[in-house]
XYZ file of C-alpha atoms in Angstrom:
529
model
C -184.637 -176.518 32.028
C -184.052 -175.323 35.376
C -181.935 -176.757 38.619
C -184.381 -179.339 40.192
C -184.258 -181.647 44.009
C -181.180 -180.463 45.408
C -179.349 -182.505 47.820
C -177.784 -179.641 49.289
C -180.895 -177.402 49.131
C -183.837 -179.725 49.877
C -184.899 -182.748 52.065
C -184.710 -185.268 49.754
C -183.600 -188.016 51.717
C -186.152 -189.864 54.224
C -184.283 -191.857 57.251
C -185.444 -193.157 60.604
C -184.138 -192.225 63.905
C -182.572 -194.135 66.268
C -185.871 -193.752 68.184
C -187.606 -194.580 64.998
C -188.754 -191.084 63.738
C -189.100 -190.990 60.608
C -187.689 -187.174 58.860
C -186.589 -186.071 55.783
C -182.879 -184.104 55.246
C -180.735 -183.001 52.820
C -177.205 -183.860 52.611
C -175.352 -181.837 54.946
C -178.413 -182.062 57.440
C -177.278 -185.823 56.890
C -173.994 -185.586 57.850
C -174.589 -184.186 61.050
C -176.824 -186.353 62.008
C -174.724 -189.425 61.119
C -171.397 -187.398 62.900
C -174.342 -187.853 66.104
C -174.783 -191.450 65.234
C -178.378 -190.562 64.874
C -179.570 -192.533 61.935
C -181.078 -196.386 62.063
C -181.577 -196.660 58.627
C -183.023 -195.340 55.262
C -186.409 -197.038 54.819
C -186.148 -196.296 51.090
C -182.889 -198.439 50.573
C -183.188 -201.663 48.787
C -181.065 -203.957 49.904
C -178.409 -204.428 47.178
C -178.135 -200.788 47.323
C -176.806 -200.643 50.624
C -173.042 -200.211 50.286
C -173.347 -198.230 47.623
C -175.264 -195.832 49.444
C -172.640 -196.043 52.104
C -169.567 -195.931 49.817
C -170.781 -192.995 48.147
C -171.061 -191.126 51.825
C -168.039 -192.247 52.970
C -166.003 -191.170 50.007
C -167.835 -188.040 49.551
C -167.575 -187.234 53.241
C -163.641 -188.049 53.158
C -163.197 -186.084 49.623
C -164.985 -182.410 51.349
C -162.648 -182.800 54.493
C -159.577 -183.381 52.815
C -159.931 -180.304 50.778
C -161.094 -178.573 53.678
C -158.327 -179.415 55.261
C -159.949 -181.372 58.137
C -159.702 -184.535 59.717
C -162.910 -184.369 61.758
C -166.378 -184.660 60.693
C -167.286 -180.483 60.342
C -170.201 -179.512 62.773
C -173.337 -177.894 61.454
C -175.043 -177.740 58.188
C -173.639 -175.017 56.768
C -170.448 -176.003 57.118
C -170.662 -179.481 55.277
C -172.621 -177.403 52.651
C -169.785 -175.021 51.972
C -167.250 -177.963 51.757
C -169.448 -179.931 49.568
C -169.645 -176.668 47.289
C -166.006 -176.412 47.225
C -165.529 -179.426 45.605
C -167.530 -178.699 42.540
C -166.154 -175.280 42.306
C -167.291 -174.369 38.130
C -170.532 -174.934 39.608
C -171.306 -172.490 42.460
C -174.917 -172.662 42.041
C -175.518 -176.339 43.000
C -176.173 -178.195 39.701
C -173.878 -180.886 40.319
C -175.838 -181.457 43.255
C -179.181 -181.610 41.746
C -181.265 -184.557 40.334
C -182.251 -182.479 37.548
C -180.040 -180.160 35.615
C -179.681 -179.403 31.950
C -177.871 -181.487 29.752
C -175.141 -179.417 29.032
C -174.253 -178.827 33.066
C -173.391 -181.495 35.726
C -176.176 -183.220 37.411
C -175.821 -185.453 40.446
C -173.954 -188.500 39.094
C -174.860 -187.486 35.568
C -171.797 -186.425 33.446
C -172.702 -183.283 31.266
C -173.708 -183.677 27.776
C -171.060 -182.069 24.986
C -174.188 -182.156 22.356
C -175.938 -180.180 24.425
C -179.679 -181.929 23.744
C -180.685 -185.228 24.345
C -182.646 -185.347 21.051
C -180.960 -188.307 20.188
C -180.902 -190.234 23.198
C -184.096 -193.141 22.554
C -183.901 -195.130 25.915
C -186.471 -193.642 28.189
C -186.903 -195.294 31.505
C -189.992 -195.119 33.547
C -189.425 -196.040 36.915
C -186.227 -195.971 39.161
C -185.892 -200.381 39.246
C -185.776 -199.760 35.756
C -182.505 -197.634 35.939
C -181.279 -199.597 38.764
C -178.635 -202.661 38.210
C -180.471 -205.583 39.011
C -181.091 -207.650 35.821
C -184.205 -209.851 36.389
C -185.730 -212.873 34.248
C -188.579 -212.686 32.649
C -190.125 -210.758 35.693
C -189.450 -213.900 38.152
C -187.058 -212.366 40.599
C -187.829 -209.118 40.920
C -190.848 -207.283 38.656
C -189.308 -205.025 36.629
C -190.453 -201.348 36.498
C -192.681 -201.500 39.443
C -191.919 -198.193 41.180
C -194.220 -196.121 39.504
C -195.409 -194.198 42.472
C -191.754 -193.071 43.750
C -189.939 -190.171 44.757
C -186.866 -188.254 43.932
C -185.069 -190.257 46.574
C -185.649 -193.679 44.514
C -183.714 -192.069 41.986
C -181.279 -191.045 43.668
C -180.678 -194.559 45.178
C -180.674 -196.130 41.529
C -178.700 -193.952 40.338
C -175.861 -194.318 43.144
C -176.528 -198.138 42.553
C -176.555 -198.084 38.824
C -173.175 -195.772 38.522
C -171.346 -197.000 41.152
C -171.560 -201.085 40.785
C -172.998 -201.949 37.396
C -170.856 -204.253 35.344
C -170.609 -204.630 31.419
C -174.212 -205.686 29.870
C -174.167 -205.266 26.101
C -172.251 -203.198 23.899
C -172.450 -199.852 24.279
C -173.058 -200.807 28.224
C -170.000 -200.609 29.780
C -169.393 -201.087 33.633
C -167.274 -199.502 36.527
C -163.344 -199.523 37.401
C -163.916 -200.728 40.544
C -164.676 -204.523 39.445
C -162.533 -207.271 37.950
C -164.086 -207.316 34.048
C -167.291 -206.281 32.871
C -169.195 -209.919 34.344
C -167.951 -209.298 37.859
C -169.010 -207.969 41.047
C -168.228 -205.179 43.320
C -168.616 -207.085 46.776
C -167.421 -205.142 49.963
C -166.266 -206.227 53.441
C -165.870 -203.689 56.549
C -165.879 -203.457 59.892
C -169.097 -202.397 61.881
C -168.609 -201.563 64.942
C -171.135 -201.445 67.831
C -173.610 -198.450 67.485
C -175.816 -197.118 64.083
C -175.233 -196.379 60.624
C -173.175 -192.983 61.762
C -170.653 -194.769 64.022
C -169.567 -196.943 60.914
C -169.830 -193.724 58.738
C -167.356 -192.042 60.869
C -165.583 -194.784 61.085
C -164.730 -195.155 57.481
C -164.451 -192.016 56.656
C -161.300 -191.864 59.162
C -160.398 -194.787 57.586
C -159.963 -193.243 54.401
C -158.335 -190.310 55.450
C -155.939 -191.917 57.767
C -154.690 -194.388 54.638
C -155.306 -191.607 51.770
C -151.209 -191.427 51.294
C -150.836 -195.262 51.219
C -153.598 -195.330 48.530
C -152.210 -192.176 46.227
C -149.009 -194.478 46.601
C -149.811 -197.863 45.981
C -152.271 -196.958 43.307
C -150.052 -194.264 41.765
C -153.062 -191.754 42.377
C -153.317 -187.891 42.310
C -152.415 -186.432 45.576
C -154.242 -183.179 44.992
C -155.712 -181.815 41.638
C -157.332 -185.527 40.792
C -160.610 -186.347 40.063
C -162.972 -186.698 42.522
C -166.660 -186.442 41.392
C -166.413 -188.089 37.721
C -169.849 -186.926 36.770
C -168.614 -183.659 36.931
C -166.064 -184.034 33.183
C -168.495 -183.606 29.961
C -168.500 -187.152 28.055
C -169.412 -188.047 24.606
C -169.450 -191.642 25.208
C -166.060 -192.236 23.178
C -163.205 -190.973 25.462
C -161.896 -192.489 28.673
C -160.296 -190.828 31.904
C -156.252 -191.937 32.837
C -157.061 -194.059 35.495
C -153.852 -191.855 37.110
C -155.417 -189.115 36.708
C -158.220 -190.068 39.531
C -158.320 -188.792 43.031
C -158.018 -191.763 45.764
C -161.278 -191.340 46.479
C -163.162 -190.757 43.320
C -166.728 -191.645 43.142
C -167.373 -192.845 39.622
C -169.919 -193.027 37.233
C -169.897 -195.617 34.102
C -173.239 -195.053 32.189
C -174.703 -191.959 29.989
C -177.772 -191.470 31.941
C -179.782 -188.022 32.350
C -183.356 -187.399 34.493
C -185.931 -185.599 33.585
C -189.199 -184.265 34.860
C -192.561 -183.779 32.575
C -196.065 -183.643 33.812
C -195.897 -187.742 34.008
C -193.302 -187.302 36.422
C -189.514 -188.268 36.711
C -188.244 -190.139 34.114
C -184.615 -191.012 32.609
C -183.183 -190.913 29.215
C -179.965 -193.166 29.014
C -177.700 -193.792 25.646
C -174.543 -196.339 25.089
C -170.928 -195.597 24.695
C -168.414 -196.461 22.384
C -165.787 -196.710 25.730
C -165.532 -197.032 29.560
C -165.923 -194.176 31.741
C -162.402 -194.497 33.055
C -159.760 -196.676 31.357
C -158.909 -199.251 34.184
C -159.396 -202.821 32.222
C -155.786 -203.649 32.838
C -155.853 -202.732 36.636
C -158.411 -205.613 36.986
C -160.314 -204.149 39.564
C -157.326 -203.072 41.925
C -158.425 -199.666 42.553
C -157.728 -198.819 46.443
C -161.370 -199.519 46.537
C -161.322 -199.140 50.806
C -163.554 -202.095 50.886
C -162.347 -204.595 47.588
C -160.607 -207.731 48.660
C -157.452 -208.530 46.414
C -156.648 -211.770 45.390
C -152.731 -211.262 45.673
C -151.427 -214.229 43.533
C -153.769 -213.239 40.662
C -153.369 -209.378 40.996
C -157.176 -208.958 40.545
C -159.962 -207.895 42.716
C -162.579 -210.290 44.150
C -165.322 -211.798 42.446
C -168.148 -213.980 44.564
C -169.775 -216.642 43.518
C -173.842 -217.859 43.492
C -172.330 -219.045 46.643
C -171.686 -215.858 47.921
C -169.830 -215.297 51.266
C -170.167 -219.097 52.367
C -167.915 -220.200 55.309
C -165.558 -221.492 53.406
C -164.646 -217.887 51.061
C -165.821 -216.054 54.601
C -162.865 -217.903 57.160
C -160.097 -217.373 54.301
C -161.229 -213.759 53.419
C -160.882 -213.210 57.232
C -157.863 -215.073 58.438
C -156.350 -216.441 55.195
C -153.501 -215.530 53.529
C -155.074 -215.485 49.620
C -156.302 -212.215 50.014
C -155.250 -208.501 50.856
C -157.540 -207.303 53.205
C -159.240 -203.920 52.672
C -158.780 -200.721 54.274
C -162.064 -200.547 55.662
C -161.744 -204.866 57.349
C -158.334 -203.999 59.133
C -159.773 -203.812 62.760
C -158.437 -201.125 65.051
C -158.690 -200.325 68.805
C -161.387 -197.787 68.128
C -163.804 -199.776 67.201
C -163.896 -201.121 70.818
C -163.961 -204.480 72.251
C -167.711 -205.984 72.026
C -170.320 -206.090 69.051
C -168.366 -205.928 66.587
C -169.171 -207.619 62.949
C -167.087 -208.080 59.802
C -169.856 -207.204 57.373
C -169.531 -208.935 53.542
C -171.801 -207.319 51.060
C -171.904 -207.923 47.316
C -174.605 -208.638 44.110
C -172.982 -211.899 41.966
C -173.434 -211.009 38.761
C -172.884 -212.790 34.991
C -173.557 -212.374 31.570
C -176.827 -210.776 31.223
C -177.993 -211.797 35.051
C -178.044 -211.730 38.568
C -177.298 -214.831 41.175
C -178.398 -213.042 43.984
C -177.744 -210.670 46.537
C -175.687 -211.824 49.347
C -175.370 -210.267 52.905
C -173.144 -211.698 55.425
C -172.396 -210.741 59.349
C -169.437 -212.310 60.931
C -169.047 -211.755 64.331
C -165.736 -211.214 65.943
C -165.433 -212.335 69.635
C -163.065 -210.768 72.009
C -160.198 -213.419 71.370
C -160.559 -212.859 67.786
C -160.250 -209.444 67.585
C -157.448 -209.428 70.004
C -155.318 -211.662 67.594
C -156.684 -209.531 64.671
C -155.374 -206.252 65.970
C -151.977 -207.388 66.479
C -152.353 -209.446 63.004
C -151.498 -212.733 64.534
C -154.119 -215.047 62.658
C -152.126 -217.728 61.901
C -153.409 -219.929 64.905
C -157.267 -218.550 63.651
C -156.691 -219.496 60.014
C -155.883 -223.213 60.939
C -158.531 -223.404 63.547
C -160.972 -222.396 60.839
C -158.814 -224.554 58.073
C -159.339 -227.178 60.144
C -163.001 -226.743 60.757
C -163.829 -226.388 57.338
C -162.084 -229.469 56.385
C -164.199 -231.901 58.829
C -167.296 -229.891 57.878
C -166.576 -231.380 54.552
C -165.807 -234.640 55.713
C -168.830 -235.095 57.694
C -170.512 -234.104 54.936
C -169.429 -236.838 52.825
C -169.879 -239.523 55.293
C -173.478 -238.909 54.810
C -173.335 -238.079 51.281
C -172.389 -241.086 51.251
C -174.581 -243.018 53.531
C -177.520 -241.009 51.601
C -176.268 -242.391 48.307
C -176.228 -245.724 49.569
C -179.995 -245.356 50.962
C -181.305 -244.546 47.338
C -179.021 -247.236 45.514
C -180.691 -249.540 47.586
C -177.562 -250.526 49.610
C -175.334 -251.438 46.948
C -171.728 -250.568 46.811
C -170.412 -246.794 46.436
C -168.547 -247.596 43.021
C -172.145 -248.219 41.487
C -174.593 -245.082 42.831
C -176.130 -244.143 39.560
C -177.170 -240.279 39.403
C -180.439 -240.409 40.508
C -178.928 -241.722 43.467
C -176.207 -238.937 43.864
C -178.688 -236.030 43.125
C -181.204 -237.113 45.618
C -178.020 -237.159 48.422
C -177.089 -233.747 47.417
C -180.372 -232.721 48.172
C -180.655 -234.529 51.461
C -177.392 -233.109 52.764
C -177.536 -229.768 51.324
C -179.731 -228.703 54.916
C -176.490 -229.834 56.678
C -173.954 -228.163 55.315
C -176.476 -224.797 54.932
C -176.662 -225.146 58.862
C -172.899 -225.549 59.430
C -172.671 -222.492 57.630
C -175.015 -220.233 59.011
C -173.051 -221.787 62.514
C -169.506 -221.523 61.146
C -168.596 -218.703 62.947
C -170.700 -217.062 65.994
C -173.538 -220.212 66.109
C -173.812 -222.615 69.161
C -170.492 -224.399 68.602
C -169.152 -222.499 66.347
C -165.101 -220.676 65.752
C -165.612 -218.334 68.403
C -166.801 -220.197 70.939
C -163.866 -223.056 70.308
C -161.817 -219.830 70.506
C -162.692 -218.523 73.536
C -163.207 -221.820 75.329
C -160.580 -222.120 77.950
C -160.815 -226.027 77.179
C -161.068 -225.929 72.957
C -160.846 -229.756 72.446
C -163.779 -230.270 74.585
C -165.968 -227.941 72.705
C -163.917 -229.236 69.496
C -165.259 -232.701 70.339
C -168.617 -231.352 71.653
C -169.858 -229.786 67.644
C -168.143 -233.382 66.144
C -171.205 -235.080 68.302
C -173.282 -232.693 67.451
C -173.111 -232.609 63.868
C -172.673 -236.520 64.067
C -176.218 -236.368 65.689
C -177.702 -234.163 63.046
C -176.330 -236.468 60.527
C -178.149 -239.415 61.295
C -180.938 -237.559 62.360
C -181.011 -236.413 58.408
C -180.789 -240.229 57.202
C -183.318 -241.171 59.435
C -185.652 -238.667 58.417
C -184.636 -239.797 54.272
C -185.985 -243.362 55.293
C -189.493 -242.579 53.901
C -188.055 -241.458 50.530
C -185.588 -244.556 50.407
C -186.835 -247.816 48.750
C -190.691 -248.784 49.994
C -190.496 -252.830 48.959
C -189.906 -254.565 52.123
C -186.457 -256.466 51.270
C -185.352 -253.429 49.322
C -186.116 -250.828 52.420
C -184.732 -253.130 55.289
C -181.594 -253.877 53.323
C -181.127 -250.473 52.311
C -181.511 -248.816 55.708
C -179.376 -251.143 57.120
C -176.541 -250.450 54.516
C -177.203 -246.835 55.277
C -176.764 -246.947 58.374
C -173.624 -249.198 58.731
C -172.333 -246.905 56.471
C -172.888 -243.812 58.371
C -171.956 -245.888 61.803
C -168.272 -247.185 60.400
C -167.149 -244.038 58.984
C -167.982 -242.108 62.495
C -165.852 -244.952 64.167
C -163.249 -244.575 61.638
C -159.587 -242.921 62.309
C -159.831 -242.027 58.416
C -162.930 -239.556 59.068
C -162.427 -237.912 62.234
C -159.980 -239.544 64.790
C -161.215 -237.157 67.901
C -164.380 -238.635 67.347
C -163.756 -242.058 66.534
C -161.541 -242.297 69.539
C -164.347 -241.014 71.716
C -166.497 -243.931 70.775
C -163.849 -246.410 71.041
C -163.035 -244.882 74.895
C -166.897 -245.194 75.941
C -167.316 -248.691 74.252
C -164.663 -249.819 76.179
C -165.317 -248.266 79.490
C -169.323 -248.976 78.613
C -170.276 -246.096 78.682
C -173.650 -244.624 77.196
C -172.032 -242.341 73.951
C -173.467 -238.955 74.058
C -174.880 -239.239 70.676
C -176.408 -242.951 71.052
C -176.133 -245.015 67.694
């Protein structure tokens, strides 16, 4: 079998311009470009592979200049070539750095093979979503094995995807370090600052190698001689790495898997394991992973819901105190002073599925970022604390108001469950918009931040989202009871409902005092009920 689609030799990997040309590089011809802040994207790249494909450049990146010595991003081609080389130095001629090697060698993110033949290896996969980490029901989310017609790049993609965030599924299946247990999830938050996928690149790579000490430290990590590139050790599927033994910015792999290329095409063999790659279980996911929240009570690495990054996990992963923040989400004054996003990426996973992919962009305004820098948050953690607690509230006024609608008006100790499902559906919309809203929306943190009169705009979203809510049991009228006695009586209830608990000091007293101010000064209210 001979050396085949070199990263470092051929142009492998399609991107798009910043001026939307599309080319085709290989890896160092990558790196430049990205050093330029050249690149838009990777048209190519699924969506859940995204920080994956970005981890594994960042850490790479940060691995060659460290042992070159640098602290810069090198300049040409060559040079990134020679410094990739260098760190797979038993294999001069590229194989680690290949899709396709023989078994016995290195391949890229394919450990070598002690047997030597893959003769007994019975799990042949035809297409890259095949290899890839996604698990899918009965072909309803995503069609499995589609991606018959793909090239070497789809591979490589899975293969980043598969090795770098798969958890446990099955035994003999085992999944990364980098997660807490085998049913979790390896979600990531960073900074983006304004510009293309390079500036962040660069970014994070600086990142890295600006904290590598504190990492090697807190993580009791090898400061020089660890391992970086974990698909470059032989495994038999029964031995583990020392988790010490690791270099802080080891890119690991955690399944057998090995491509090959007939006349049908690319394909890949994979086979089980009696043991994990690396022999982390007790670290719970607390890796120095540069972009891993840590839940500090519980000594364990995040895990996200179905939910996902919802307001509520988004404002305390931001400005709470129940999390370390990672290396790559502390903001600093490099990253400038407009456009800038927290980004929170991550793929919930669970025994033998998928809940989704989730993608979140939180914008941070000028104010926030300010008090961000100089880690004040305190003020921005009860400001959001705050916010999230009357989004709930508000919620449950007309949960409640809902419930009464469909119980016909009768009293809230006797809504029966059809009555209670069919108000979780009805408010679901409004809490869904309060959280797409929460933090850079009309209304939202940022602009109560920056507002150089807060309790006005404060006041301002309580009439707002007081509006939507009745606008939400008005439109739930024509599902409500359709007998005439029934309807009026329960619309009425519904409404008085709704009405008293927006006047009420128990719900919101800002806003209850606001009504009682313009029905005394009579007034029209802003929001007319």
């Amino acid at each position: 079998m001979t050396l085949r689609y070199s990263l470092l030799e051929e142009t492998l990997i399609g991107a798009r311009l910043a001026d939307g040309t599309r080319i085709r590089l290989t890896l160092p011809d990558l790196f430049v470009l990205l050093a330029e802040d050249r690149i838009r994207d990777f048209p190519a790249l699924r969506p859940h592979q995204r920080h994956p494909w970005h981890a594994f450049l960042v850490q790479l990146a940060a691995m060659a200049l460290h042992e070159a010595g640098q602290t810069e991003p090198l300049a040409d081609e060559a040079a990134w070539k020679a410094a990739l080389l260098a760190l797979t130095p038993d294999d001069p001629d590229g194989a680690a750095w290949c899709l396709i090697a023989p078994p016995e060698r290195p391949a890229l993110m394919q450990a070598p093979v002690p047997e030597k033949t893959l003769t007994a290896w019975k799990n042949r996969l035809l297409a890259p979503d095949e290899l890839d980490m996604l698990v899918t029901s009965k072909n309803h989310d995503l069609k499995a094995a589609r991606m018959r017609h793909c090239e070497p790049e789809d591979w490589l993609f899975a293969l980043i995807s598969l090795q770098t965030q798969e958890g446990f599924l099955g035994a003999g299946n085992y999944g990364i370090s980098r997660m807490n247990g085998g049913f979790a999830s390896r979600p990531a938050l960073g900074v983006v600052p304004l510009g293309g996928w390079g500036r962040r690149w660069a970014r994070d790579v600086r990142r890295l190698l600006d904290c590598r000490a504190e990492i090697v430290q807190d993580m009791e990590l090898c400061e020089q001689g660890g391992i970086g590139l974990v698909w470059l050790r032989p495994w038999n599927g029964t031995d583990s790495l020392a988790f010490a033994a690791l270099d802080p910015f080891y890119i690991e792999i955690c399944r057998r898997i090995r491509l090959l290329e007939s006349t049908d095409g690319v394909s890949a063999l994979a086979t089980g394991s009696k043991a994990p790659r690396i022999d982390a279980k007790s670290r719970n996911g607390v890796t120095g992973d540069p972009w891993m929240p840590v839940e500090m009570a519980a000594g364990k690495a995040l895990t996200i819901t179905g939910k996902g990054f919802d307001y509520k996990l988004s404002s305390e992963l931001l400005f709470g105190q129940k999390f370390l923040s990672p290396i790559a989400q502390a903001l600093i004054e490099e990253d400038g002073q407009q456009g800038i996003l927290i980004l929170a990426r991550g793929v919930t996973r669970g025994q033998g599925k998928t809940e989704g992919y989730h993608e979140r962009g939180i914008p941070i305004s000028p104010k926030v970022r300010g008090f961000m820098i100089q880690k004040k948050t305190d003020g921005l953690a009860k400001i959001a604390e705050e916010r999230v607690s009357d989004i709930g509230k508000m919620r449950g006024l007309l949960w409640t108001a809902l419930a009464t609608l469909f119980e016909n008006g009768a009293p809230k100790d006797t809504f029966g469950d059809s009555a209670k499902d069919k108000a979780n559906l009805f408010s679901k919309p409004f809490e869904q918009y309060e959280d797409a809203r929460f933090f850079g929306g009309p209304l939202g943190l940022n602009e109560e931040i920056e507002s150089e009169q807060p309790g006005n705009m404060r006041l301002r979203w309580y009439l707002d989202m007081a509006e939507r809510a009745q606008s939400i049991l008005t439109d739930a009228f024509d599902s409500g009871p359709r007998s005439g006695e029934q309807r009026y009586r329960a619309r009425a209830a519904a409404m008085s409902r709704l009405h008293g608990g927006l006047r009420s000091d128990k719900t919101l007293p800002t806003l209850a005092h606001y009504y009682k101010t313009q029905k005394d000064s009579k007034e029209t209210p802003y929001v007319q009920l």
